[in-house]
Amino acid sequence: MKCRHCSSELKHTFVDLGISPPSNSYVSKDALKEAEKCYPLKVMVCDHCWLVQTEDFVQVDAMFASDYAYFSSYSTSWLDHAKNYVEKVSSKFYLNSNSIVVEIAANDGYLLQYIKDKNIPCYGIEPTHGTAQVAREKGIEIVEEFFGVNIARSLAKQGRQADLMIANNVLAHVPDINDFVKGFSILLKSNGIATFEFPHLLNLMNNNQFDTIYHEHYSYLSFTAVCNIFDFNGLAVFDVEQIPTHGGSLRVYAQLSDSGSYKVNTNVLDLKKKENLAGINRINTYQGFQKQAEDIKNNFLSFLNKTKNDGHSVVGYGAAAKGSTFLNFSGVRADLLPYVVDKSIAKQDKFMPGSRVPIMSEAQLKKDKPDYIVIFPWNIQDEIIQQLTYIREWGGKFVIFIPSMRVI
Ligand SMILES: [Zn+2]
């Protein structure tokens, strides 16, 4: 296979997590008798441009099935993040009723609702019908498409160029990263800016976040790799911030290479230096990650076996992609973890992909009063612990495995 950005031959494995179905393909009761489509989950690193990327293409259509169940608005901390972001950029870049804001992967309108509240014209681009409909119910216009050069050209032709384009947690999820980034250089006004948020590869490596790897997540991005990809596609990075979302993300500010007027902030050079010092440009930095992932899997299995032998009960919390990857890589089934609790009604009474661990509502948790709850989405652990604080009444404890095992 060739690198998705620079087309060099990919020779080095970063981590091999075995095989699993797409992480959001929850199994309904009726489908339990059917086989699931599994794909290898192997991540490679390009030793030319340092883009870390999944090895195999899964058909995009197969992954974004119509019952795709992720609605951003279910997470209150994510809503707060979106609101704070809107406050910041709308004043920093003087957005007003004459501006146009476009969000790529607008999901259920979790962010654009705050832009709309400020009477700033906006629209979203979102390929998933279910979430797009929810955004429309909030009065937000949605163009129901995958973003790339074609749709950017068509919107630009209609005079719908943007002063600000927002891409939160989508850059890593696009198979053709060059086509996606190039779309921004087409749809931005000459003095427009684009911001991108994505989990930072350095944090993934330093904090054992192997469970953020799944098929729908094609790229694992260092700042160095992103700057290369942007340069190649007509965008210039002029600022970067390190933010805490998803276990440590970057927010990158970019403008058009040929007409942007923002001065390059010293943060840009500083972060490039930091990555260089961390060895992002050396292949041996990427080796050894496999063992980190396996150590965590072994801790998880030891914990589940010991809990079972001691006669204690344990359930999971958070039926999202992280839990899918973690359960499948660990080979855990319902005999060791009887169910996973999730707030999202769309997921309840379904089964985790691959592992087929049942997904239950919080009512089941209150009824069973388990001794331990394993929190899979460690990035929102504070929110979950606060929400489930009542488990203390029966002496329940929380367990988190990443970056290392902790019982709380
Ligand atoms: Zn490459």
Tab-separated table of C-alpha atoms and ligand atoms in Angstrom:
chain	number	residue	atom	x	y	z
A	1	MET	CA	0.000	0.000	0.000
A	2	LYS	CA	1.063	3.560	-0.704
A	3	CYS	CA	0.918	6.552	1.662
A	4	ARG	CA	-2.404	8.407	1.361
A	5	HIS	CA	-0.612	11.740	1.269
A	6	CYS	CA	2.737	11.367	-0.499
A	7	SER	CA	2.302	7.977	-2.247
A	8	SER	CA	5.547	6.530	-0.855
A	9	GLU	CA	5.485	2.790	-0.235
A	10	LEU	CA	4.428	2.029	3.361
A	11	LYS	CA	6.960	-0.313	4.952
A	12	HIS	CA	6.614	0.157	8.707
A	13	THR	CA	3.868	-1.100	11.028
A	14	PHE	CA	2.971	1.237	13.900
A	15	VAL	CA	0.493	-1.110	15.590
A	16	ASP	CA	-1.536	-4.176	14.609
A	17	LEU	CA	-4.807	-4.548	16.554
A	18	GLY	CA	-6.057	-7.677	14.781
A	19	ILE	CA	-9.409	-7.704	12.981
A	20	SER	CA	-12.724	-6.104	13.871
A	21	PRO	CA	-15.917	-4.713	12.325
A	22	PRO	CA	-16.302	-0.918	11.876
A	23	SER	CA	-16.551	0.496	15.401
A	24	ASN	CA	-19.989	2.097	14.952
A	25	SER	CA	-21.737	-0.880	13.363
A	26	TYR	CA	-23.842	-1.849	16.368
A	27	VAL	CA	-25.599	-5.169	15.977
A	28	SER	CA	-29.382	-5.306	16.354
A	29	LYS	CA	-31.133	-8.296	17.942
A	30	ASP	CA	-32.380	-9.448	14.538
A	31	ALA	CA	-28.864	-9.384	13.089
A	32	LEU	CA	-27.342	-11.563	15.808
A	33	LYS	CA	-27.759	-14.643	13.643
A	34	GLU	CA	-25.824	-13.035	10.818
A	35	ALA	CA	-22.074	-12.727	10.321
A	36	GLU	CA	-20.388	-9.358	10.729
A	37	LYS	CA	-17.933	-7.973	8.221
A	38	CYS	CA	-14.512	-7.687	9.859
A	39	TYR	CA	-11.501	-5.857	8.539
A	40	PRO	CA	-7.839	-5.816	9.581
A	41	LEU	CA	-7.065	-2.954	11.943
A	42	LYS	CA	-3.435	-2.258	11.263
A	43	VAL	CA	-1.752	1.138	11.320
A	44	MET	CA	1.303	2.022	9.260
A	45	VAL	CA	3.696	4.947	9.393
A	46	CYS	CA	5.115	6.619	6.285
A	47	ASP	CA	8.855	7.174	6.653
A	48	HIS	CA	8.766	9.961	4.088
A	49	CYS	CA	6.018	12.372	5.291
A	50	TRP	CA	5.369	10.753	8.737
A	51	LEU	CA	1.639	10.333	8.199
A	52	VAL	CA	0.455	7.521	10.480
A	53	GLN	CA	-2.489	5.820	8.761
A	54	THR	CA	-4.701	2.726	8.753
A	55	GLU	CA	-3.614	0.113	6.285
A	56	ASP	CA	-6.869	-0.885	4.674
A	57	PHE	CA	-9.655	1.011	3.061
A	58	VAL	CA	-13.078	0.013	4.255
A	59	GLN	CA	-15.832	1.142	1.906
A	60	VAL	CA	-17.005	4.524	3.168
A	61	ASP	CA	-20.638	3.545	2.538
A	62	ALA	CA	-20.300	0.483	4.730
A	63	MET	CA	-19.094	2.543	7.666
A	64	PHE	CA	-21.560	5.377	7.613
A	65	ALA	CA	-24.594	3.122	7.566
A	66	SER	CA	-27.968	4.865	7.869
A	67	ASP	CA	-28.350	3.862	11.518
A	68	TYR	CA	-25.016	5.458	12.405
A	69	ALA	CA	-25.689	6.420	15.978
A	70	TYR	CA	-23.245	9.088	17.084
A	71	PHE	CA	-24.912	12.355	18.062
A	72	SER	CA	-22.449	14.961	19.359
A	73	SER	CA	-25.072	16.655	21.519
A	74	TYR	CA	-25.212	13.670	23.886
A	75	SER	CA	-21.996	14.831	25.531
A	76	THR	CA	-22.428	17.903	27.700
A	77	SER	CA	-18.675	18.518	27.944
A	78	TRP	CA	-18.480	18.463	24.159
A	79	LEU	CA	-21.301	21.030	23.970
A	80	ASP	CA	-19.406	23.274	26.398
A	81	HIS	CA	-16.309	22.915	24.278
A	82	ALA	CA	-18.242	23.943	21.161
A	83	LYS	CA	-19.771	26.935	22.920
A	84	ASN	CA	-16.412	28.170	24.208
A	85	TYR	CA	-14.874	27.744	20.781
A	86	VAL	CA	-17.628	29.839	19.190
A	87	GLU	CA	-17.148	32.607	21.785
A	88	LYS	CA	-13.438	32.659	21.099
A	89	VAL	CA	-13.362	32.633	17.291
A	90	SER	CA	-16.331	34.930	16.801
A	91	SER	CA	-14.588	37.724	18.697
A	92	LYS	CA	-11.040	36.906	17.573
A	93	PHE	CA	-11.970	37.051	13.879
A	94	TYR	CA	-14.721	39.715	14.139
A	95	LEU	CA	-17.477	37.500	12.771
A	96	ASN	CA	-20.806	39.272	12.250
A	97	SER	CA	-24.023	39.199	10.246
A	98	ASN	CA	-22.037	39.733	7.032
A	99	SER	CA	-19.805	36.704	7.581
A	100	ILE	CA	-20.353	33.142	6.456
A	101	VAL	CA	-19.347	30.230	8.647
A	102	VAL	CA	-19.232	26.687	7.285
A	103	GLU	CA	-18.760	23.635	9.438
A	104	ILE	CA	-17.620	20.372	7.923
A	105	ALA	CA	-19.084	17.305	9.667
A	106	ALA	CA	-21.675	19.504	11.368
A	107	ASN	CA	-23.223	16.404	12.966
A	108	ASP	CA	-26.473	17.299	14.782
A	109	GLY	CA	-25.771	21.042	14.858
A	110	TYR	CA	-24.053	20.826	18.273
A	111	LEU	CA	-21.737	23.730	17.304
A	112	LEU	CA	-23.513	25.725	14.602
A	113	GLN	CA	-26.436	26.308	16.992
A	114	TYR	CA	-24.139	28.711	18.902
A	115	ILE	CA	-23.066	30.463	15.674
A	116	LYS	CA	-26.739	30.840	14.757
A	117	ASP	CA	-27.517	32.268	18.216
A	118	LYS	CA	-25.079	35.066	17.415
A	119	ASN	CA	-26.914	35.827	14.139
A	120	ILE	CA	-23.884	34.858	12.082
A	121	PRO	CA	-24.966	33.222	8.795
A	122	CYS	CA	-23.831	29.609	8.612
A	123	TYR	CA	-24.388	26.225	7.062
A	124	GLY	CA	-23.104	22.745	7.704
A	125	ILE	CA	-21.872	19.926	5.515
A	126	GLU	CA	-22.732	16.516	6.894
A	127	PRO	CA	-23.081	13.200	5.055
A	128	THR	CA	-25.022	11.313	7.731
A	129	HIS	CA	-28.764	11.684	7.203
A	130	GLY	CA	-29.900	10.980	10.789
A	131	THR	CA	-27.718	13.644	12.384
A	132	ALA	CA	-28.314	16.102	9.522
A	133	GLN	CA	-32.059	15.885	10.187
A	134	VAL	CA	-31.575	16.748	13.855
A	135	ALA	CA	-29.484	19.789	12.846
A	136	ARG	CA	-32.244	20.907	10.468
A	137	GLU	CA	-34.753	20.693	13.296
A	138	LYS	CA	-32.578	23.313	15.041
A	139	GLY	CA	-33.016	25.545	11.991
A	140	ILE	CA	-29.540	24.925	10.590
A	141	GLU	CA	-29.052	24.446	6.864
A	142	ILE	CA	-27.191	21.229	6.051
A	143	VAL	CA	-25.671	20.206	2.723
A	144	GLU	CA	-25.849	16.425	2.914
A	145	GLU	CA	-22.528	15.418	1.315
A	146	PHE	CA	-19.033	14.194	2.047
A	147	PHE	CA	-16.696	17.180	1.844
A	148	GLY	CA	-13.969	17.389	-0.776
A	149	VAL	CA	-12.885	19.228	-3.937
A	150	ASN	CA	-16.105	18.515	-5.879
A	151	ILE	CA	-18.588	19.855	-3.364
A	152	ALA	CA	-16.264	22.786	-2.544
A	153	ARG	CA	-16.191	23.794	-6.221
A	154	SER	CA	-19.924	23.538	-6.541
A	155	LEU	CA	-20.570	25.668	-3.422
A	156	ALA	CA	-17.928	28.220	-4.443
A	157	LYS	CA	-19.631	28.528	-7.825
A	158	GLN	CA	-22.873	29.385	-6.007
A	159	GLY	CA	-21.052	32.205	-4.180
A	160	ARG	CA	-21.134	30.423	-0.844
A	161	GLN	CA	-17.459	30.903	0.112
A	162	ALA	CA	-16.640	31.076	3.799
A	163	ASP	CA	-14.951	33.548	6.128
A	164	LEU	CA	-14.474	30.750	8.618
A	165	MET	CA	-14.455	27.031	7.984
A	166	ILE	CA	-14.553	24.683	10.961
A	167	ALA	CA	-13.416	21.081	10.963
A	168	ASN	CA	-13.515	19.558	14.423
A	169	ASN	CA	-12.597	15.897	14.674
A	170	VAL	CA	-13.015	15.154	11.007
A	171	LEU	CA	-9.550	15.596	9.449
A	172	ALA	CA	-8.416	12.240	10.828
A	173	HIS	CA	-11.605	10.571	9.574
A	174	VAL	CA	-11.285	11.235	5.853
A	175	PRO	CA	-9.845	8.578	3.557
A	176	ASP	CA	-8.578	11.011	0.905
A	177	ILE	CA	-6.875	13.623	3.053
A	178	ASN	CA	-5.451	15.591	0.090
A	179	ASP	CA	-8.852	15.962	-1.579
A	180	PHE	CA	-10.410	17.015	1.733
A	181	VAL	CA	-7.805	19.677	2.575
A	182	LYS	CA	-7.775	21.000	-0.978
A	183	GLY	CA	-11.529	21.565	-0.636
A	184	PHE	CA	-10.783	24.214	2.016
A	185	SER	CA	-8.466	26.111	-0.295
A	186	ILE	CA	-11.360	26.239	-2.809
A	187	LEU	CA	-14.240	27.167	-0.475
A	188	LEU	CA	-12.454	29.811	1.639
A	189	LYS	CA	-12.717	33.504	0.750
A	190	SER	CA	-9.310	34.987	-0.114
A	191	ASN	CA	-8.889	36.292	3.449
A	192	GLY	CA	-10.842	33.471	5.112
A	193	ILE	CA	-9.495	31.150	7.764
A	194	ALA	CA	-10.045	27.533	8.659
A	195	THR	CA	-9.609	25.820	12.006
A	196	PHE	CA	-9.052	22.115	12.478
A	197	GLU	CA	-9.128	20.100	15.661
A	198	PHE	CA	-7.758	16.582	15.822
A	199	PRO	CA	-6.189	14.317	18.430
A	200	HIS	CA	-2.438	14.835	18.594
A	201	LEU	CA	-0.338	11.797	17.724
A	202	LEU	CA	2.225	12.675	20.402
A	203	ASN	CA	-0.440	12.204	23.093
A	204	LEU	CA	-1.647	8.963	21.561
A	205	MET	CA	1.897	7.607	21.788
A	206	ASN	CA	2.785	9.026	25.190
A	207	ASN	CA	-0.514	8.012	26.823
A	208	ASN	CA	-1.125	4.570	25.286
A	209	GLN	CA	-4.295	5.705	23.538
A	210	PHE	CA	-4.417	2.725	21.162
A	211	ASP	CA	-8.214	2.591	21.638
A	212	THR	CA	-8.549	5.782	19.582
A	213	ILE	CA	-7.591	3.628	16.596
A	214	TYR	CA	-10.496	2.348	14.511
A	215	HIS	CA	-11.242	1.945	10.809
A	216	GLU	CA	-13.199	5.190	10.462
A	217	HIS	CA	-10.164	6.997	11.843
A	218	TYR	CA	-7.791	6.845	8.872
A	219	SER	CA	-5.013	9.178	10.046
A	220	TYR	CA	-3.166	9.774	13.339
A	221	LEU	CA	-1.746	13.212	13.012
A	222	SER	CA	1.403	14.897	14.157
A	223	PHE	CA	1.681	18.653	13.645
A	224	THR	CA	4.634	18.020	11.351
A	225	ALA	CA	2.592	15.751	9.056
A	226	VAL	CA	-0.356	18.174	9.020
A	227	CYS	CA	1.823	21.147	8.042
A	228	ASN	CA	3.219	19.111	5.128
A	229	ILE	CA	-0.250	18.085	3.949
A	230	PHE	CA	-1.612	21.646	4.202
A	231	ASP	CA	1.350	23.163	2.335
A	232	PHE	CA	0.874	20.682	-0.469
A	233	ASN	CA	-2.824	21.601	-0.787
A	234	GLY	CA	-2.646	25.406	-0.724
A	235	LEU	CA	-3.137	26.097	2.989
A	236	ALA	CA	-0.637	27.720	5.347
A	237	VAL	CA	-0.747	27.169	9.102
A	238	PHE	CA	-0.443	30.433	11.041
A	239	ASP	CA	-1.249	29.373	14.606
A	240	VAL	CA	-1.698	26.283	16.746
A	241	GLU	CA	-3.030	25.601	20.240
A	242	GLN	CA	-2.805	22.486	22.359
A	243	ILE	CA	-6.244	21.719	23.816
A	244	PRO	CA	-7.369	18.980	26.238
A	245	THR	CA	-10.170	17.346	24.181
A	246	HIS	CA	-9.870	13.660	23.283
A	247	GLY	CA	-6.884	13.154	25.531
A	248	GLY	CA	-4.888	15.996	23.995
A	249	SER	CA	-5.714	17.590	20.665
A	250	LEU	CA	-4.371	20.326	18.444
A	251	ARG	CA	-6.365	23.250	17.119
A	252	VAL	CA	-4.675	24.438	13.961
A	253	TYR	CA	-5.456	27.784	12.286
A	254	ALA	CA	-4.841	27.949	8.557
A	255	GLN	CA	-5.234	30.482	5.754
A	256	LEU	CA	-4.747	30.423	2.009
A	257	SER	CA	-1.042	30.148	1.142
A	258	ASP	CA	-1.253	32.773	-1.576
A	259	SER	CA	-3.600	35.393	-0.100
A	260	GLY	CA	-3.779	34.932	3.693
A	261	SER	CA	-2.659	37.918	5.744
A	262	TYR	CA	-2.285	36.603	9.298
A	263	LYS	CA	1.226	36.661	10.732
A	264	VAL	CA	2.640	33.275	11.700
A	265	ASN	CA	2.563	32.853	15.486
A	266	THR	CA	5.699	31.606	17.286
A	267	ASN	CA	3.584	28.651	18.548
A	268	VAL	CA	3.994	27.121	15.110
A	269	LEU	CA	7.777	26.905	15.207
A	270	ASP	CA	7.762	25.938	18.891
A	271	LEU	CA	5.538	22.929	18.312
A	272	LYS	CA	7.546	21.811	15.294
A	273	LYS	CA	10.660	21.941	17.473
A	274	LYS	CA	8.917	19.997	20.232
A	275	GLU	CA	7.897	17.246	17.820
A	276	ASN	CA	11.364	17.135	16.347
A	277	LEU	CA	12.828	16.666	19.823
A	278	ALA	CA	10.270	13.922	20.529
A	279	GLY	CA	11.581	12.099	17.459
A	280	ILE	CA	8.557	12.465	15.181
A	281	ASN	CA	10.984	12.403	12.207
A	282	ARG	CA	12.641	9.119	13.213
A	283	ILE	CA	11.243	5.638	12.599
A	284	ASN	CA	12.409	4.112	15.890
A	285	THR	CA	10.133	6.546	17.785
A	286	TYR	CA	7.150	4.611	16.400
A	287	GLN	CA	8.424	1.171	17.293
A	288	GLY	CA	7.452	-0.207	20.685
A	289	PHE	CA	3.890	1.089	20.571
A	290	GLN	CA	2.610	-2.444	19.945
A	291	LYS	CA	3.972	-3.566	23.309
A	292	GLN	CA	2.363	-0.593	25.091
A	293	ALA	CA	-1.037	-1.645	23.708
A	294	GLU	CA	-0.525	-5.291	24.635
A	295	ASP	CA	0.469	-4.413	28.199
A	296	ILE	CA	-2.844	-2.592	28.693
A	297	LYS	CA	-4.839	-5.445	27.160
A	298	ASN	CA	-3.161	-7.864	29.592
A	299	ASN	CA	-3.997	-5.621	32.556
A	300	PHE	CA	-7.618	-5.501	31.457
A	301	LEU	CA	-7.862	-9.289	31.099
A	302	SER	CA	-6.169	-9.890	34.473
A	303	PHE	CA	-8.595	-7.484	36.126
A	304	LEU	CA	-11.684	-9.120	34.570
A	305	ASN	CA	-10.532	-12.630	35.482
A	306	LYS	CA	-9.672	-11.673	39.037
A	307	THR	CA	-13.001	-9.865	39.484
A	308	LYS	CA	-14.856	-12.921	38.252
A	309	ASN	CA	-12.868	-15.311	40.477
A	310	ASP	CA	-13.462	-13.075	43.495
A	311	GLY	CA	-17.212	-13.151	42.852
A	312	HIS	CA	-17.444	-9.433	42.109
A	313	SER	CA	-19.520	-7.923	39.319
A	314	VAL	CA	-18.254	-5.599	36.613
A	315	VAL	CA	-19.927	-3.801	33.706
A	316	GLY	CA	-18.734	-1.288	31.130
A	317	TYR	CA	-19.785	2.294	30.444
A	318	GLY	CA	-19.753	4.079	27.063
A	319	ALA	CA	-20.658	2.131	23.926
A	320	ALA	CA	-18.531	4.212	21.573
A	321	ALA	CA	-15.618	3.551	19.260
A	322	LYS	CA	-13.011	3.438	22.038
A	323	GLY	CA	-14.894	0.636	23.776
A	324	SER	CA	-15.283	-1.267	20.492
A	325	THR	CA	-11.567	-1.213	19.789
A	326	PHE	CA	-10.659	-2.053	23.370
A	327	LEU	CA	-13.074	-5.010	23.627
A	328	ASN	CA	-12.166	-6.448	20.237
A	329	PHE	CA	-8.414	-6.101	20.695
A	330	SER	CA	-8.718	-7.695	24.143
A	331	GLY	CA	-10.969	-10.495	22.868
A	332	VAL	CA	-13.443	-9.826	25.687
A	333	ARG	CA	-17.007	-11.176	25.344
A	334	ALA	CA	-20.137	-11.049	27.491
A	335	ASP	CA	-18.908	-13.903	29.730
A	336	LEU	CA	-16.318	-11.529	31.207
A	337	LEU	CA	-18.181	-8.243	30.758
A	338	PRO	CA	-21.977	-8.839	30.755
A	339	TYR	CA	-22.980	-5.453	29.299
A	340	VAL	CA	-22.013	-1.877	28.502
A	341	VAL	CA	-24.236	1.008	29.615
A	342	ASP	CA	-24.867	3.953	27.304
A	343	LYS	CA	-27.027	7.065	27.486
A	344	SER	CA	-27.841	7.056	23.792
A	345	ILE	CA	-31.256	5.517	23.191
A	346	ALA	CA	-30.249	4.678	19.614
A	347	LYS	CA	-27.615	2.255	20.907
A	348	GLN	CA	-29.583	0.647	23.736
A	349	ASP	CA	-30.780	-2.941	23.188
A	350	LYS	CA	-28.152	-3.351	20.502
A	351	PHE	CA	-24.810	-5.146	20.783
A	352	MET	CA	-21.227	-3.933	20.544
A	353	PRO	CA	-19.720	-4.692	17.114
A	354	GLY	CA	-17.552	-7.803	17.074
A	355	SER	CA	-17.609	-8.560	20.783
A	356	ARG	CA	-21.448	-8.540	20.819
A	357	VAL	CA	-21.529	-7.365	24.405
A	358	PRO	CA	-25.122	-6.086	24.993
A	359	ILE	CA	-25.732	-2.341	25.368
A	360	MET	CA	-28.091	-1.402	28.214
A	361	SER	CA	-29.661	1.724	29.649
A	362	GLU	CA	-28.639	3.235	32.971
A	363	ALA	CA	-31.755	1.667	34.552
A	364	GLN	CA	-30.064	-1.740	34.333
A	365	LEU	CA	-27.032	-0.404	36.175
A	366	LYS	CA	-29.201	0.978	38.987
A	367	LYS	CA	-30.967	-2.359	39.252
A	368	ASP	CA	-27.846	-4.572	39.266
A	369	LYS	CA	-25.588	-2.349	41.423
A	370	PRO	CA	-22.290	-3.724	40.045
A	371	ASP	CA	-19.077	-3.525	42.103
A	372	TYR	CA	-17.023	-2.063	39.243
A	373	ILE	CA	-17.741	0.085	36.207
A	374	VAL	CA	-15.082	0.197	33.508
A	375	ILE	CA	-15.226	3.600	31.801
A	376	PHE	CA	-14.213	3.276	28.140
A	377	PRO	CA	-14.396	6.951	27.029
A	378	TRP	CA	-11.593	8.026	29.401
A	379	ASN	CA	-11.570	11.460	27.708
A	380	ILE	CA	-14.905	12.310	29.370
A	381	GLN	CA	-14.317	10.363	32.591
A	382	ASP	CA	-14.951	13.359	34.874
A	383	GLU	CA	-18.357	13.932	33.323
A	384	ILE	CA	-19.263	10.236	33.605
A	385	ILE	CA	-18.059	9.884	37.204
A	386	GLN	CA	-20.089	12.914	38.189
A	387	GLN	CA	-23.159	11.616	36.409
A	388	LEU	CA	-22.876	8.156	38.029
A	389	THR	CA	-21.801	9.332	41.460
A	390	TYR	CA	-24.741	7.386	43.003
A	391	ILE	CA	-22.840	4.089	42.571
A	392	ARG	CA	-20.939	5.068	45.743
A	393	GLU	CA	-24.164	4.337	47.666
A	394	TRP	CA	-23.586	0.610	47.134
A	395	GLY	CA	-19.780	0.878	47.274
A	396	GLY	CA	-19.306	0.821	43.498
A	397	LYS	CA	-15.964	1.833	41.990
A	398	PHE	CA	-14.835	3.142	38.617
A	399	VAL	CA	-11.954	1.584	36.675
A	400	ILE	CA	-10.044	3.243	33.852
A	401	PHE	CA	-7.277	1.508	31.890
A	402	ILE	CA	-5.791	4.288	29.809
A	403	PRO	CA	-3.101	5.654	30.091
A	404	SER	CA	-2.708	3.068	32.862
A	405	MET	CA	-5.037	1.140	35.179
A	406	ARG	CA	-6.671	3.177	37.938
A	407	VAL	CA	-9.462	2.277	40.345
A	408	ILE	CA	-11.381	5.343	41.536
B	1	ZN	ZN	3.805	9.738	3.153
